[in-house]
Coordinates of C-alpha atoms and ligand atoms in Angstrom, one line a residue:
Chain G
M1 CA -23.4 21.8 68.0
E2 CA -23.1 19.8 64.9
K3 CA -22.8 21.8 61.8
T4 CA -24.6 20.3 58.9
I5 CA -23.7 20.7 55.3
N6 CA -26.4 20.3 52.5
K7 CA -25.8 18.9 49.1
E8 CA -25.7 22.1 47.2
Q9 CA -23.0 23.3 49.7
I10 CA -21.0 20.2 49.2
R11 CA -20.9 21.0 45.5
K12 CA -19.7 24.3 45.6
P13 CA -16.4 24.5 44.1
E14 CA -14.6 25.7 47.3
N15 CA -15.7 22.3 48.8
L16 CA -14.7 19.9 46.2
V17 CA -11.9 17.7 47.1
Y18 CA -12.0 15.5 44.0
R19 CA -13.5 16.0 40.7
R20 CA -13.8 13.1 37.9
T21 CA -11.7 14.3 34.8
P22 CA -14.4 15.0 32.1
L23 CA -11.8 13.2 30.0
L24 CA -13.0 9.8 31.5
V25 CA -16.2 8.9 29.9
D26 CA -18.7 8.4 32.4
V27 CA -19.5 4.6 31.7
P28 CA -18.9 1.4 34.1
L29 CA -15.4 0.3 33.7
S30 CA -15.1 -3.3 32.6
Y31 CA -12.3 -3.7 34.9
C32 CA -12.7 -6.0 38.1
P33 CA -13.3 -3.9 41.5
G34 CA -10.0 -3.6 43.0
C35 CA -7.8 -3.7 39.8
G36 CA -5.3 -0.9 39.1
H37 CA -6.1 -0.4 35.4
G38 CA -8.9 2.0 36.5
T39 CA -6.7 4.3 38.4
A40 CA -4.1 4.3 35.7
H41 CA -6.7 5.3 33.0
R42 CA -7.5 8.1 35.5
M43 CA -3.7 9.4 36.0
I44 CA -3.3 9.6 32.2
M45 CA -6.6 11.4 31.4
E46 CA -5.9 14.0 34.4
V47 CA -2.3 14.7 32.7
I48 CA -4.0 14.9 29.2
E49 CA -6.4 17.3 30.9
E50 CA -4.2 19.4 32.7
M51 CA -1.5 19.7 29.8
G52 CA -4.8 20.6 27.5
I53 CA -3.7 18.0 24.8
Q54 CA -6.9 16.3 24.2
Q55 CA -7.1 17.4 20.8
D56 CA -3.7 16.1 20.0
T57 CA -3.5 12.7 21.7
I58 CA -3.7 9.6 20.0
G59 CA -3.8 6.6 22.3
I60 CA -3.2 2.9 21.4
A61 CA -4.5 -0.1 23.5
P62 CA -4.0 -3.5 22.1
V63 CA -5.5 -6.8 23.5
G64 CA -5.8 -7.4 27.1
C65 CA -7.8 -6.2 29.7
S66 CA -7.7 -2.9 28.5
V67 CA -8.5 -3.8 25.0
L68 CA -11.7 -1.7 25.5
A69 CA -9.7 1.5 26.9
Y70 CA -11.5 3.4 23.9
D71 CA -14.6 3.2 25.4
F72 CA -13.3 4.9 28.5
L73 CA -11.0 7.6 27.5
D74 CA -12.4 10.6 25.7
I75 CA -9.7 10.8 23.1
D76 CA -8.8 9.5 19.6
M77 CA -7.8 5.7 19.9
Q78 CA -6.7 2.7 18.1
Q79 CA -7.2 -1.0 19.1
A80 CA -3.9 -2.9 18.2
A81 CA -3.4 -6.7 17.8
H82 CA -1.7 -8.5 20.7
G83 CA 1.6 -7.0 21.1
R84 CA 1.7 -4.5 18.1
A85 CA 1.0 -1.4 19.7
P86 CA 4.6 -0.1 19.4
A87 CA 4.4 -0.6 15.6
L88 CA 1.1 1.7 15.2
A89 CA 2.6 4.2 17.5
T90 CA 5.8 4.1 15.6
A91 CA 3.9 5.0 12.4
I92 CA 1.5 7.3 14.0
K93 CA 4.3 9.4 15.7
R94 CA 6.3 9.7 12.5
L95 CA 3.2 10.6 10.4
W96 CA 1.9 13.1 13.1
P97 CA 5.1 14.2 14.5
D98 CA 3.4 16.8 16.5
K99 CA 0.8 14.8 18.1
F100 CA 1.2 13.0 21.4
V101 CA 1.0 9.4 21.1
F102 CA 0.9 6.7 23.9
T103 CA 0.8 2.8 24.1
Y104 CA -1.3 1.3 27.1
Q105 CA 0.0 -2.5 27.3
G106 CA -0.1 -5.5 29.5
D107 CA 2.8 -7.5 30.5
G108 CA 1.9 -10.4 28.3
D109 CA 1.3 -8.1 25.4
L110 CA 4.5 -5.8 25.8
A111 CA 7.0 -8.4 27.2
A112 CA 6.0 -11.6 25.5
I113 CA 4.2 -11.4 22.2
G114 CA 5.1 -8.1 21.3
T115 CA 8.8 -8.3 22.6
A116 CA 10.3 -7.3 19.2
E117 CA 8.1 -4.3 18.7
T118 CA 8.9 -3.3 22.3
I119 CA 12.5 -3.6 21.8
H120 CA 13.0 -2.2 18.5
A121 CA 10.6 0.9 19.2
C122 CA 12.7 1.7 22.5
N123 CA 16.0 1.1 20.3
R124 CA 14.9 3.3 17.3
G125 CA 14.4 5.9 19.9
E126 CA 10.6 6.7 19.0
H127 CA 9.4 9.8 20.4
F128 CA 6.1 8.4 22.2
T129 CA 5.2 7.3 25.6
M130 CA 4.7 3.8 26.6
I131 CA 2.4 2.8 29.6
F132 CA 3.4 -0.7 30.9
V133 CA 0.8 -2.3 33.2
N134 CA 2.5 -5.2 34.9
N135 CA 0.2 -7.4 37.0
G136 CA 2.3 -10.6 36.6
I137 CA -0.3 -12.7 34.7
Y138 CA -2.6 -12.7 31.7
G139 CA -5.6 -11.1 33.1
M140 CA -8.0 -11.1 30.1
T141 CA -7.8 -14.5 29.1
G142 CA -8.3 -15.9 32.8
G143 CA -5.0 -15.8 34.4
Q144 CA -2.4 -17.8 32.8
M145 CA 1.1 -17.2 33.3
A146 CA 2.9 -14.2 32.0
P147 CA 6.6 -13.5 31.0
T148 CA 6.6 -11.3 34.4
T149 CA 4.9 -14.1 36.6
L150 CA 7.4 -14.3 39.5
P151 CA 8.9 -17.7 40.3
H152 CA 6.8 -20.0 42.6
M153 CA 3.8 -17.7 41.7
R154 CA 0.5 -19.7 40.7
S155 CA -1.1 -19.2 37.5
S156 CA -3.6 -21.4 35.6
T157 CA -0.9 -22.6 33.5
S158 CA 1.4 -22.8 36.3
P159 CA -0.8 -24.4 38.9
Y160 CA 2.0 -25.6 41.0
G161 CA 3.7 -22.3 41.1
R162 CA 6.2 -21.1 38.4
D163 CA 9.1 -23.6 38.1
V164 CA 11.8 -21.9 36.3
E165 CA 13.7 -24.8 35.4
I166 CA 10.5 -25.9 33.2
M167 CA 9.1 -22.5 32.5
G168 CA 12.1 -20.0 32.3
F169 CA 12.6 -16.9 34.4
P170 CA 10.6 -13.8 34.8
L171 CA 11.5 -11.1 32.1
K172 CA 12.5 -7.6 33.4
M173 CA 11.5 -5.7 30.2
T174 CA 11.9 -2.5 32.1
E175 CA 15.5 -3.1 33.1
L176 CA 16.3 -4.4 29.7
I177 CA 15.1 -1.2 27.8
T178 CA 16.8 0.9 30.1
H179 CA 20.1 0.0 28.7
L180 CA 18.9 0.8 25.0
P181 CA 20.1 4.2 23.6
G182 CA 16.8 5.2 22.3
T183 CA 15.0 5.4 25.6
Y184 CA 15.1 8.9 27.2
Y185 CA 13.0 8.4 30.6
V186 CA 12.3 4.9 32.3
T187 CA 10.4 4.6 35.7
R188 CA 8.6 2.2 37.4
Q189 CA 5.7 3.1 39.7
S190 CA 2.3 1.6 41.2
V191 CA -1.0 2.9 41.9
H192 CA -2.0 1.0 45.2
T193 CA -1.9 4.0 47.7
P194 CA -2.5 7.7 47.3
A195 CA 1.0 8.6 47.7
N196 CA 1.9 6.1 44.7
V197 CA -0.8 7.4 42.7
R198 CA 0.6 10.9 42.9
K199 CA 3.9 9.8 42.0
T200 CA 2.7 7.9 39.0
K201 CA 0.7 10.8 37.9
K202 CA 3.9 12.9 38.0
A203 CA 5.8 10.3 36.1
I204 CA 3.0 10.0 33.5
R205 CA 3.2 13.8 33.2
K206 CA 6.9 13.8 32.6
A207 CA 6.6 10.9 30.1
F208 CA 4.2 13.2 28.2
E209 CA 6.2 16.4 28.4
N210 CA 9.1 14.6 26.9
Q211 CA 7.4 14.0 24.1
K212 CA 8.0 17.9 23.2
L213 CA 11.8 17.4 23.3
K214 CA 11.8 14.2 20.6
K215 CA 14.5 12.5 22.4
G216 CA 13.3 9.0 22.6
I217 CA 10.8 6.8 24.2
S218 CA 9.4 7.6 27.7
F219 CA 8.4 4.3 29.6
V220 CA 6.4 4.2 32.5
E221 CA 5.7 0.6 34.3
I222 CA 3.0 0.4 36.5
V223 CA 3.2 -2.6 38.8
S224 CA -0.3 -3.3 39.4
N225 CA -2.4 -6.0 40.9
C226 CA -4.8 -8.5 39.5
N227 CA -6.9 -9.6 42.3
S228 CA -9.1 -11.8 40.1
G229 CA -6.2 -13.7 38.5
W230 CA -4.3 -13.9 41.7
K231 CA -7.3 -15.3 43.3
M232 CA -7.1 -12.7 46.1
N233 CA -9.3 -10.0 47.4
A234 CA -8.2 -6.4 46.8
V235 CA -6.7 -5.7 49.9
Q236 CA -4.8 -9.2 50.0
A237 CA -3.6 -8.5 46.5
N238 CA -2.1 -5.2 47.1
K239 CA -0.3 -6.4 50.1
W240 CA 1.0 -9.6 48.4
M241 CA 2.1 -7.1 45.6
E242 CA 4.0 -5.2 48.3
E243 CA 5.5 -8.4 49.6
N244 CA 6.3 -10.2 46.5
M245 CA 6.1 -8.0 43.4
F246 CA 8.1 -4.9 44.6
P247 CA 11.2 -6.8 46.0
F248 CA 11.5 -8.5 42.2
Y249 CA 10.2 -5.2 40.4
P250 CA 11.7 -2.5 42.6
L251 CA 9.8 0.9 42.2
G252 CA 11.6 4.0 41.1
D253 CA 13.5 5.7 38.5
L254 CA 15.7 3.6 36.1
K255 CA 16.6 6.5 33.6
V256 CA 16.0 10.1 33.8
D257 CA 16.6 12.5 31.0
G258 CA 18.7 10.0 29.2
Q259 CA 20.8 9.2 32.1
I260 CA 20.8 5.8 33.8
V261 CA 20.2 6.3 37.5
E262 CA 22.8 4.6 39.4
K263 CA 21.7 2.2 42.3
K264 CA 23.2 3.1 45.8
Chain Z
M1 CA 2.7 14.3 -20.4
G2 CA 4.4 11.7 -18.0
E3 CA 8.3 11.1 -18.0
L4 CA 9.5 8.0 -19.9
R5 CA 12.0 5.6 -18.2
L6 CA 13.4 2.3 -18.4
M7 CA 12.7 0.6 -15.0
K8 CA 12.6 -2.6 -13.0
G9 CA 9.1 -3.4 -11.9
N10 CA 9.9 -3.0 -8.4
E11 CA 11.7 0.3 -9.1
A12 CA 8.4 1.4 -10.7
I13 CA 6.4 0.6 -7.6
A14 CA 8.8 2.6 -5.3
E15 CA 8.8 5.5 -7.6
A16 CA 5.1 5.3 -8.4
A17 CA 4.4 5.5 -4.6
I18 CA 6.4 9.1 -4.1
R19 CA 4.5 10.2 -7.2
A20 CA 1.1 9.2 -5.8
G21 CA 1.7 11.3 -2.8
C22 CA 2.2 8.5 -0.5
D23 CA 2.7 9.3 3.1
G24 CA 4.3 6.4 4.4
Y25 CA 6.2 3.3 3.4
F26 CA 7.1 0.5 5.9
G27 CA 8.8 -2.7 4.8
Y28 CA 11.2 -5.4 5.5
P29 CA 13.7 -6.9 3.0
I30 CA 12.9 -10.0 1.1
T31 CA 13.8 -11.2 -2.4
P32 CA 12.7 -10.7 -5.2
Q33 CA 11.1 -7.1 -3.9
S34 CA 14.1 -5.6 -1.9
E35 CA 14.7 -3.1 -4.7
I36 CA 11.5 -1.2 -3.4
L37 CA 13.0 -0.4 0.0
E38 CA 16.3 0.3 -1.7
Y39 CA 15.2 2.6 -4.1
L40 CA 12.9 4.6 -1.7
M41 CA 16.0 4.8 0.6
A42 CA 18.2 6.0 -2.2
E43 CA 15.6 8.7 -3.6
K44 CA 15.0 9.9 0.2
P45 CA 11.4 11.3 -0.4
Y46 CA 11.4 12.2 3.3
E47 CA 13.5 15.2 2.0
K48 CA 11.4 15.9 -0.8
T49 CA 7.9 15.1 -0.4
G50 CA 7.9 14.5 3.4
M51 CA 7.0 10.8 2.7
V52 CA 8.2 8.7 5.7
V53 CA 9.9 5.5 4.8
L54 CA 10.9 3.1 7.5
Q55 CA 12.7 -0.2 7.4
A56 CA 10.9 -2.4 10.2
E57 CA 11.9 -5.2 12.4
S58 CA 9.8 -7.5 10.6
E59 CA 6.7 -7.9 8.4
V60 CA 4.8 -8.2 11.6
A61 CA 5.8 -5.0 12.4
S62 CA 5.5 -3.4 9.1
I63 CA 2.0 -4.3 8.7
N64 CA 1.1 -2.9 12.1
M65 CA 2.6 0.2 11.2
V66 CA 0.6 0.2 8.0
Y67 CA -2.3 -0.6 10.3
G68 CA -1.5 2.5 12.6
G69 CA -0.7 5.1 9.8
A70 CA -3.7 3.9 8.1
G71 CA -6.0 4.5 11.1
A72 CA -4.6 7.9 11.3
G73 CA -5.7 8.8 7.8
K74 CA -2.6 8.5 6.1
M75 CA -1.8 7.3 2.6
V76 CA 0.5 4.1 3.8
M77 CA 1.8 1.0 2.1
T78 CA 4.0 -2.0 2.6
T79 CA 5.6 -4.5 0.3
S80 CA 6.8 -8.0 0.4
S81 CA 7.1 -11.3 -1.0
S82 CA 5.4 -14.6 -0.2
P83 CA 6.7 -15.7 3.3
G84 CA 6.6 -12.3 4.5
V85 CA 3.1 -11.7 3.5
S86 CA 2.2 -14.9 5.3
L87 CA 3.7 -13.3 8.5
M88 CA 1.5 -10.2 7.8
Q89 CA -1.9 -12.0 7.5
E90 CA -3.1 -11.2 11.2
G91 CA -2.7 -7.4 10.7
I92 CA -4.2 -7.7 7.4
S93 CA -7.1 -9.1 8.8
Y94 CA -7.4 -6.3 11.2
I95 CA -7.0 -3.7 8.5
A96 CA -9.8 -5.3 6.6
G97 CA -11.9 -5.6 9.8
A98 CA -11.3 -2.0 10.9
E99 CA -12.2 -1.0 7.2
L100 CA -8.9 1.1 6.6
P101 CA -7.4 2.1 3.3
A102 CA -4.0 0.8 2.6
L103 CA -2.0 -0.5 -0.2
L104 CA -0.1 -4.0 0.2
V105 CA 2.2 -5.6 -2.5
N106 CA 3.2 -9.4 -3.0
I107 CA 6.1 -10.0 -5.3
N108 CA 5.2 -13.5 -5.5
R109 CA 8.1 -16.4 -5.0
G110 CA 8.0 -20.2 -5.1
G111 CA 6.8 -21.9 -2.0
P112 CA 5.6 -23.4 0.1
G113 CA 7.9 -22.7 3.1
L114 CA 11.1 -20.9 2.2
G115 CA 10.4 -22.1 -1.3
T116 CA 12.8 -20.3 -4.0
I117 CA 13.4 -16.9 -4.8
Q118 CA 12.1 -17.5 -8.3
P119 CA 8.7 -16.2 -9.6
S120 CA 5.7 -17.8 -8.9
Q121 CA 1.9 -17.1 -8.8
A122 CA 1.1 -19.5 -6.0
D123 CA -0.3 -17.1 -3.5
Y124 CA -3.3 -16.5 -5.6
W125 CA -5.6 -18.2 -3.0
Q126 CA -4.1 -16.2 -0.2
S127 CA -4.6 -12.8 -2.1
T128 CA -8.0 -13.7 -3.5
K129 CA -9.7 -15.9 -0.6
G130 CA -8.7 -14.1 2.4
G131 CA -5.3 -15.2 3.8
G132 CA -5.9 -14.0 7.2
H133 CA -8.8 -15.2 9.7
G134 CA -12.6 -14.0 9.2
D135 CA -14.7 -13.4 6.2
Y136 CA -12.8 -10.7 4.4
H137 CA -11.7 -9.7 0.9
L138 CA -8.9 -7.6 -0.5
L139 CA -9.2 -5.9 -3.9
V140 CA -6.8 -7.7 -6.0
L141 CA -4.8 -6.0 -8.8
A142 CA -2.7 -8.2 -10.9
P143 CA -0.2 -6.2 -13.1
A144 CA 1.2 -7.8 -16.3
S145 CA 3.9 -5.1 -17.1
V146 CA 6.2 -2.8 -15.4
Q147 CA 4.0 -0.1 -16.8
E148 CA 1.1 -1.5 -14.7
M149 CA 3.2 -1.7 -11.7
S150 CA 3.5 2.0 -11.6
D151 CA -0.1 2.4 -12.9
F152 CA -1.7 0.3 -10.1
V153 CA -0.1 2.0 -7.3
K154 CA -2.1 5.1 -7.8
L155 CA -5.1 3.0 -8.8
G156 CA -4.6 0.8 -5.8
F157 CA -4.7 4.0 -3.4
D158 CA -7.4 5.4 -5.1
L159 CA -9.8 2.0 -4.6
A160 CA -8.3 1.8 -1.1
F161 CA -9.8 5.0 -0.1
K162 CA -12.8 4.7 -2.1
Y163 CA -13.9 1.7 -0.3
R164 CA -11.6 1.8 2.9
N165 CA -10.4 -1.5 2.2
P166 CA -6.8 -2.8 1.8
V167 CA -6.0 -3.3 -1.8
I168 CA -3.2 -6.0 -2.7
I169 CA -1.0 -5.7 -5.9
H170 CA -0.4 -9.2 -6.5
S171 CA 2.6 -9.5 -9.0
D172 CA 5.6 -11.8 -9.1
G173 CA 9.1 -12.0 -9.2
A174 CA 9.5 -11.8 -13.1
I175 CA 7.7 -8.6 -13.5
G176 CA 9.4 -7.3 -10.2
Q177 CA 12.7 -7.8 -11.7
M178 CA 12.7 -7.3 -15.3
M179 CA 12.9 -4.0 -16.8
E180 CA 10.5 -2.3 -19.2
K181 CA 9.7 1.1 -20.2
V182 CA 7.4 2.8 -18.4
V183 CA 5.6 6.2 -18.8
L184 CA 5.6 7.5 -15.0
F185 CA 2.4 9.8 -14.0
D186 CA 3.0 13.3 -13.0
P187 CA 3.6 13.6 -9.2
I188 CA 0.8 14.3 -7.0
P189 CA 1.3 16.3 -3.9
R190 CA 0.6 14.8 -0.7
R191 CA -2.6 15.9 0.8
T192 CA -2.3 18.7 3.7
D193 CA -3.3 18.0 7.3
D194 CA -6.6 19.8 6.6
E195 CA -7.4 17.7 3.3
I196 CA -6.8 14.5 5.3
K197 CA -9.0 15.7 8.2
K198 CA -11.9 16.4 5.6
Q199 CA -11.4 13.3 3.6
C200 CA -11.1 10.9 6.7
P201 CA -13.3 12.1 9.4
W202 CA -13.2 8.5 10.9
A203 CA -9.3 9.0 11.4
T204 CA -7.4 9.3 14.5
V205 CA -5.8 12.6 14.2
G206 CA -6.7 14.3 17.6
K207 CA -10.4 14.6 19.0
T208 CA -11.8 18.0 18.4
P209 CA -14.7 19.5 20.6
D210 CA -16.9 19.4 17.5
R211 CA -16.9 15.7 16.8
K212 CA -16.9 12.3 18.6
R213 CA -13.8 10.6 19.1
S214 CA -12.6 8.7 16.4
I215 CA -12.2 4.8 17.3
I216 CA -10.2 2.4 15.0
T217 CA -10.9 -1.2 15.9
S218 CA -12.3 -4.4 14.7
L219 CA -13.6 -5.5 18.0
E220 CA -17.2 -6.1 18.5
L221 CA -17.8 -8.5 21.3
D222 CA -21.8 -8.7 20.6
P223 CA -22.4 -11.0 18.2
G224 CA -25.5 -9.4 16.9
K225 CA -23.5 -6.5 16.3
Q226 CA -20.7 -8.3 14.8
E227 CA -23.0 -9.9 12.5
Q228 CA -24.1 -6.4 11.3
V229 CA -20.3 -5.8 10.9
N230 CA -19.9 -8.5 8.7
L231 CA -23.1 -7.8 6.8
R232 CA -21.6 -4.5 6.1
L233 CA -18.5 -5.6 4.9
Q234 CA -20.3 -8.2 2.6
A235 CA -22.4 -5.3 1.1
K236 CA -19.1 -3.3 0.4
Y237 CA -17.6 -6.5 -1.4
R238 CA -20.8 -7.0 -3.5
K239 CA -20.6 -3.4 -4.4
M240 CA -16.6 -4.1 -5.6
E241 CA -17.9 -6.9 -7.5
A242 CA -20.5 -4.8 -9.4
E243 CA -18.1 -1.8 -10.1
E244 CA -14.5 -2.6 -10.1
V245 CA -14.0 -5.6 -12.5
R246 CA -11.0 -5.1 -14.7
Y247 CA -9.9 -7.5 -17.2
E248 CA -8.4 -7.4 -20.8
E249 CA -9.3 -9.5 -24.0
I250 CA -6.4 -10.3 -26.5
A251 CA -7.2 -11.7 -29.8
C252 CA -10.8 -13.0 -28.5
D253 CA -12.9 -11.8 -31.3
D254 CA -12.5 -14.9 -33.5
A255 CA -11.0 -17.2 -30.9
E256 CA -12.2 -20.6 -30.8
Y257 CA -10.2 -21.4 -27.9
I258 CA -8.7 -19.1 -25.1
F259 CA -6.1 -18.9 -22.5
V260 CA -7.1 -17.4 -19.2
A261 CA -4.1 -16.3 -17.4
F262 CA -2.8 -13.1 -15.2
G263 CA 0.4 -11.3 -14.8
T264 CA 3.7 -13.0 -16.3
S265 CA 1.9 -16.1 -17.4
A266 CA -0.6 -13.7 -19.5
R267 CA 2.6 -12.2 -21.0
I268 CA 3.7 -15.7 -21.8
C269 CA 0.2 -16.4 -23.4
Q270 CA 0.3 -13.6 -25.7
K271 CA 3.4 -15.2 -27.4
S272 CA 1.7 -18.6 -27.4
I273 CA -1.2 -17.0 -29.1
E274 CA 1.0 -16.2 -32.1
L275 CA 2.5 -19.8 -32.1
A276 CA -1.0 -21.3 -32.0
R277 CA -2.2 -19.0 -34.9
A278 CA 0.7 -19.9 -37.0
K279 CA -0.4 -23.3 -36.6
G280 CA -3.9 -22.2 -37.8
Y281 CA -5.4 -22.5 -34.4
K282 CA -7.8 -19.5 -33.5
V283 CA -6.4 -18.7 -30.0
G284 CA -7.2 -15.7 -27.6
L285 CA -6.4 -14.4 -24.1
F286 CA -8.7 -13.6 -21.2
R287 CA -6.7 -11.6 -18.8
P288 CA -8.0 -11.0 -15.4
I289 CA -6.7 -7.5 -14.1
T290 CA -8.7 -7.6 -10.8
L291 CA -8.4 -11.1 -9.2
Y292 CA -11.0 -10.2 -6.8
P293 CA -13.3 -9.1 -7.9
F294 CA -13.1 -12.0 -10.6
P295 CA -14.2 -10.9 -13.8
V296 CA -17.1 -13.5 -13.7
N297 CA -19.7 -12.2 -16.1
P298 CA -17.3 -11.2 -18.9
L299 CA -15.6 -14.5 -18.8
R300 CA -19.0 -16.3 -18.7
E301 CA -20.2 -14.2 -21.7
L302 CA -16.9 -14.8 -23.7
S303 CA -17.3 -18.9 -22.9
T304 CA -20.4 -19.2 -24.7
K305 CA -18.4 -18.2 -27.9
I306 CA -15.7 -20.6 -27.5
K307 CA -15.0 -24.3 -27.4
G308 CA -12.2 -24.7 -24.7
I309 CA -10.2 -22.9 -22.3
L310 CA -6.7 -23.3 -21.0
V311 CA -6.1 -21.9 -17.6
V312 CA -2.3 -21.3 -17.2
E313 CA -0.5 -20.3 -13.8
M314 CA 2.5 -20.5 -12.3
N315 CA 1.1 -22.8 -9.8
A316 CA -0.7 -26.0 -9.3
G317 CA -4.2 -24.7 -10.2
Q318 CA -5.6 -22.1 -8.2
M319 CA -7.4 -19.6 -10.2
I320 CA -8.7 -22.4 -12.3
E321 CA -11.4 -23.1 -9.6
D322 CA -12.7 -19.2 -10.3
V323 CA -12.5 -20.0 -13.9
K324 CA -14.7 -23.0 -13.8
L325 CA -17.2 -21.3 -11.6
A326 CA -17.6 -18.6 -13.8
V327 CA -18.1 -20.9 -16.7
S328 CA -20.3 -23.0 -14.7
C329 CA -18.3 -25.9 -16.1
S330 CA -20.1 -25.6 -19.4
L331 CA -17.4 -26.2 -21.8
K332 CA -13.7 -27.9 -21.4
V333 CA -11.5 -26.0 -19.0
E334 CA -8.1 -27.6 -18.6
H335 CA -4.9 -26.2 -16.5
Y336 CA -1.4 -26.0 -17.4
G337 CA 1.0 -25.0 -14.6
R338 CA 4.6 -24.8 -13.6
F339 CA 5.7 -24.0 -10.3
G340 CA 8.5 -23.8 -7.7
G341 CA 9.9 -20.9 -9.5
I342 CA 9.8 -22.3 -13.1
I343 CA 8.5 -19.7 -15.7
P344 CA 6.8 -22.0 -18.5
T345 CA 7.9 -21.3 -22.3
P346 CA 5.3 -20.0 -25.0
E347 CA 5.9 -23.4 -26.8
E348 CA 5.1 -25.6 -24.0
V349 CA 2.0 -23.4 -23.3
T350 CA 1.0 -23.9 -26.9
E351 CA 1.4 -27.5 -26.8
N352 CA -0.6 -27.9 -23.9
L353 CA -3.2 -26.3 -25.2
I354 CA -3.5 -28.1 -28.6
S355 CA -2.9 -31.6 -26.3
K356 CA -5.4 -30.8 -23.4
V357 CA -7.9 -28.6 -24.9
I358 CA -8.1 -28.8 -28.8
G359 CA -7.2 -32.4 -28.8
G360 CA -5.1 -34.3 -31.1
Ligands
TPP1 C1 -2.2 -13.2 18.3 C2 -3.4 -13.5 19.8 N1 -2.8 -14.3 20.5 C3 -3.6 -14.7 21.8 C4 -4.6 -13.6 22.0 C5 -5.1 -14.1 23.4 N2 -4.9 -13.0 24.4 C6 -5.8 -12.0 24.5 S1 -5.3 -11.0 25.9 C7 -4.0 -12.1 26.1 C8 -3.1 -11.9 27.1 C9 -3.2 -10.4 27.8 O1 -2.2 -10.3 29.1 P1 -1.8 -8.9 29.4 O2 -1.1 -8.3 28.0 O3 -0.6 -8.9 30.7 O4 -2.8 -7.7 29.7 P2 -4.0 -8.1 30.8 O5 -5.1 -8.9 30.4 O6 -3.1 -8.7 32.2 O7 -4.3 -6.6 31.2 C10 -4.2 -13.0 25.4 C11 -3.1 -14.3 25.4 C12 -4.8 -12.6 21.0 N3 -6.0 -11.9 21.3 N4 -4.0 -12.5 20.0

């Protein structure tokens, strides 16, 4: 005998397995289907909801695919110029030291045009959280080479693949800032499987909790896909990411509670 | 009554910032204005009023710190000199576009390029005509004394919050470096968090259930809506033009000829008036205090009573364009400028008035 369950029963709290956090505004996202930005947004807002800090959080999203993040996240937000989110966050956190402040930046933003702001905010040991979405490409402007584009990887401005002799090497910004005394927590995660999503959420939670300690920057890199920019479907993009991005940008903690994690 | 002190112009700006109840200063060293950051660091206002003072990694960072702090409702400022202000232009455009209050200071030095560290007024166009991209205006105050360096900090913050628009104090290395007596205004306490939330309901201070989220942005992708944003900005600039014009007339009552000059040039012209009058010429000075909004109507009115104008600037002829527009080329308007860090002498200014305008 088949047991049927109607809509009303499905909606009962005891039968719910998932609910959208009300802190995500109920509007269509501007991201391409399959992109990791949406999941990363959800993790941040779930953490803010669980910590009960909506009233005390200020987010900063600069130019990039997530430039419209303020349309999706139900918190006070500022839009920053390309690369400058850490400068805004520095001022906001110093002027409102008891607020939770975070930046949400792409790789072009954080590791190319905003290199100075990134390094100096980390080195000063500002007490905010940086979320770094690394998709190896400039998504918003149509798939140009990023500082994180892998050797031989194709983009619209490296159409034959990134030739490091001509175009220079990919920059491992996360490794670089790990060694700065002002960073307290540095980790690299992904959001392409449910297990990884859970780990990312835990990392974001820790990064936000750390702000209460006032011990420096908590930095969460999320290695993500850009199926449109990479010219793949979502499944191919995730597979390509596992096979190519993760060996170059290995997942895991780089620095925890101010201590560099030694690689075995 | 305020406190009387002998101070450098740059120091007066720093002291006035603390007294005005400023919440945050962000800056990067550059001559001839580094005394501002030095003075603040020596005074440690963060221990007295709670004012944040931070030496940023660049002018790009400091203007974006100002952008962030202003968006969060705080009373924030930065100061720099010409090359540093050029570097800030993208951020200034964002602040104007997002309609935030902020105080900027440019202690002009000679250019172009790295130029010289000596005084100049060559950034007039940059300050008054935009500087960064897009159609926007700063409200531009031009002090001509150390006293005004102090007073305009307070006035600048008041205007910035009144219009939610960046205000720039457009000064030069001479006024920044020279010492004069100044009567400092009494300290005003910094606003409390609650006062900020009340005064700035648009600011990002944490979303409470009783209001929509605050969003600070200059982005509007829909051209129809972006045009509306621009029209709103333009309406604000027209209001400034109607209500915020400031100027000074010296010895203009019986004048047949006038100098038009601001800042250091205006100080020099005061001496040139004496020299000219000693020679029997009836000469006065019209000093724009707001460079934007430019005092168009008062100057036009004055121009109907005189025979000629010499515009004196430490640049190759920038404000003269606004002067000519104001008087609709209805009388003789000539220019005398020194540049590259040279300050003209009162004698040469008087001689040029006689030779170029009065006619020999
Ligand atoms: C000063 C400036 N230079 C260039 C741009 C154009 N631009 C906008 S987004 C972007 C790249 C964004 O790439 P990334 O930071 O990796 O974020 P993604 O779009 O991939 O999420 C560029 C170059 C700009 N808006 N401002």
